[in-house]
Coordinates of C-alpha atoms in Angstrom, one line a residue:
X1 CA 24.6 9.7 -25.8
X2 CA 21.3 9.7 -24.2
X3 CA 20.3 8.5 -27.7
X4 CA 21.8 5.8 -27.5
X5 CA 21.0 4.8 -24.6
X6 CA 17.6 4.6 -25.2
X7 CA 18.2 2.7 -28.5
X8 CA 20.4 0.1 -26.1
X9 CA 17.4 0.3 -23.7
X10 CA 15.1 -0.6 -26.0
X11 CA 17.4 -3.5 -27.6
X12 CA 17.3 -4.7 -24.3
X13 CA 13.2 -4.8 -23.8
X14 CA 12.1 -1.6 -23.2
X15 CA 8.6 -1.6 -23.4
X16 CA 7.5 0.6 -26.2
X17 CA 5.4 3.5 -24.1
X18 CA 7.8 4.6 -21.6
X19 CA 10.7 4.7 -24.9
X20 CA 8.3 6.3 -26.8
X21 CA 7.3 9.2 -23.8
X22 CA 11.5 9.4 -23.7
X23 CA 11.9 9.5 -27.5
X24 CA 9.5 12.5 -26.8
X25 CA 11.1 13.7 -23.5
X26 CA 14.7 13.7 -25.7
X27 CA 12.7 15.5 -28.7
X28 CA 12.2 18.6 -26.4
X29 CA 15.1 19.2 -24.2
X30 CA 17.3 18.9 -27.3
X31 CA 14.7 21.6 -28.4
X32 CA 12.7 19.4 -31.0
X33 CA 8.9 20.1 -29.4
X34 CA 7.2 19.5 -33.5
X35 CA 8.7 16.2 -33.0
X36 CA 8.2 15.5 -29.2
X37 CA 5.2 16.8 -29.9
X38 CA 4.4 14.2 -33.0
X39 CA 5.4 11.7 -30.5
X40 CA 4.0 12.4 -27.3
X41 CA 0.6 12.2 -29.5
X42 CA 1.5 8.7 -30.4
X43 CA 2.7 7.7 -26.8
X44 CA 0.3 9.1 -24.5
X45 CA -3.0 6.6 -24.7
X46 CA -0.2 3.5 -24.1
X47 CA 2.1 5.8 -21.7
X48 CA -0.7 7.0 -19.1
X49 CA -1.5 3.0 -17.9
X50 CA 3.3 3.0 -17.2
X51 CA 4.2 4.9 -13.8
X52 CA 7.1 5.7 -15.5
X53 CA 6.5 6.2 -18.8
X54 CA 3.8 8.9 -17.1
X55 CA 7.4 10.5 -15.6
X56 CA 8.9 11.1 -18.9
X57 CA 5.3 13.1 -20.2
X58 CA 5.1 15.2 -16.9
X59 CA 9.3 16.3 -18.1
X60 CA 8.0 16.3 -21.4
X61 CA 4.5 18.7 -21.2
X62 CA 6.7 21.0 -19.1
X63 CA 9.5 21.6 -21.9
X64 CA 6.6 22.4 -24.3
X65 CA 5.1 24.6 -21.8
X66 CA 1.8 22.2 -21.5
X67 CA 1.0 23.4 -17.6
X68 CA -2.7 20.9 -18.6
X69 CA -0.6 18.4 -19.7
X70 CA 2.2 18.4 -17.2
X71 CA -0.7 18.7 -14.7
X72 CA -2.9 16.0 -16.4
X73 CA -0.4 13.6 -16.5
X74 CA 0.3 14.4 -12.8
X75 CA -3.0 13.6 -12.0
X76 CA -2.4 10.1 -14.0
X77 CA 0.4 9.3 -12.1
X78 CA -1.4 10.0 -9.0
X79 CA -4.3 7.2 -9.8
X80 CA -1.3 4.7 -10.3
X81 CA 0.0 5.4 -7.5
X82 CA 3.4 6.2 -9.2
X83 CA 6.0 6.5 -5.7
X84 CA 7.9 9.6 -7.5
X85 CA 4.7 11.6 -7.7
X86 CA 4.5 12.2 -3.8
X87 CA 8.1 13.9 -3.6
X88 CA 6.2 17.2 -4.1
X89 CA 9.1 19.0 -2.7
X90 CA 11.3 18.0 -6.0
X91 CA 8.4 18.5 -8.2
X92 CA 9.1 21.9 -7.9
X93 CA 12.7 21.7 -8.4
X94 CA 11.9 19.6 -11.2
X95 CA 14.1 21.1 -14.7
X96 CA 10.8 20.9 -17.0
X97 CA 8.2 21.6 -14.3
X98 CA 10.6 24.5 -12.9
X99 CA 9.0 25.9 -16.5
X100 CA 5.2 25.9 -15.8
X101 CA 5.1 26.1 -11.6
X102 CA 3.2 29.1 -11.6
X103 CA 0.6 28.3 -14.2
X104 CA -3.0 28.3 -12.5
X105 CA -2.9 24.3 -13.5
X106 CA -0.6 23.3 -11.8
X107 CA -0.8 25.4 -9.3
X108 CA -4.0 23.9 -8.6
X109 CA -2.8 20.5 -9.0
X110 CA 0.1 20.6 -6.7
X111 CA -2.1 23.3 -4.1
X112 CA 0.1 23.8 -0.6
X113 CA 2.2 20.7 -0.8
X114 CA 5.6 20.8 -1.5
X115 CA 5.8 23.4 0.7
X116 CA 9.4 22.6 3.1
X117 CA 12.1 21.0 1.9
X118 CA 15.8 20.5 3.6
X119 CA 17.9 20.4 1.1
X120 CA 21.5 18.7 1.9
X121 CA 24.5 21.2 1.8
X122 CA 26.7 19.0 -0.2
X123 CA 24.3 19.9 -3.6
X124 CA 24.6 22.7 -5.2
X125 CA 22.8 26.0 -4.8
X126 CA 19.3 27.0 -4.7
X127 CA 18.3 29.9 -7.8
X128 CA 17.0 32.8 -6.2
X129 CA 13.2 31.5 -8.2
X130 CA 14.0 27.8 -6.7
X131 CA 14.4 28.4 -3.0
X132 CA 11.5 31.0 -3.6
X133 CA 9.1 28.0 -3.7
X134 CA 9.5 27.1 0.0
X135 CA 7.8 28.0 2.5
X136 CA 10.0 26.0 5.2
X137 CA 13.8 25.9 4.1
X138 CA 16.4 24.7 5.6
X139 CA 19.7 23.3 4.6
X140 CA 21.6 20.0 6.3
X141 CA 24.2 18.0 6.1
X142 CA 23.6 14.9 4.4
X143 CA 26.2 13.4 5.9
X144 CA 26.1 9.9 8.5
X145 CA 27.5 11.9 11.6
X146 CA 28.6 8.6 13.0
X147 CA 25.5 6.1 12.8
X148 CA 23.2 8.8 12.4
X149 CA 21.5 10.8 9.4
X150 CA 20.5 14.0 10.2

């Protein structure tokens, strides 16, 4: 299970801010919002300095319905130049963010960024709600075509 994997990662030296962020995320996904909030509050100050931890803070806040938290953590990730925060189209589809993506806080942060996407034909189709996030939506194969990937 994911909890077992987290225990192993801690034993292998995963930094504690990231471990606590993952713990909060797992609790939120499991529906234990009280535990998720408790761990999140304890981890936040240190985790804000770790781009990897911020990924889990964003998703945790989303699962908790905390749109202001999602936006705050996304801004922190931008400040720390986390690579993942620049993939705006995919952020719109993240399960945690999906819960708050129509909130004023998230909309203020993302604006028009990530409104274009080319979805791989080989992937499961997007739901109509997910497709509605994009003003320019296309599908194309992600499989190599000779020496090229389209």
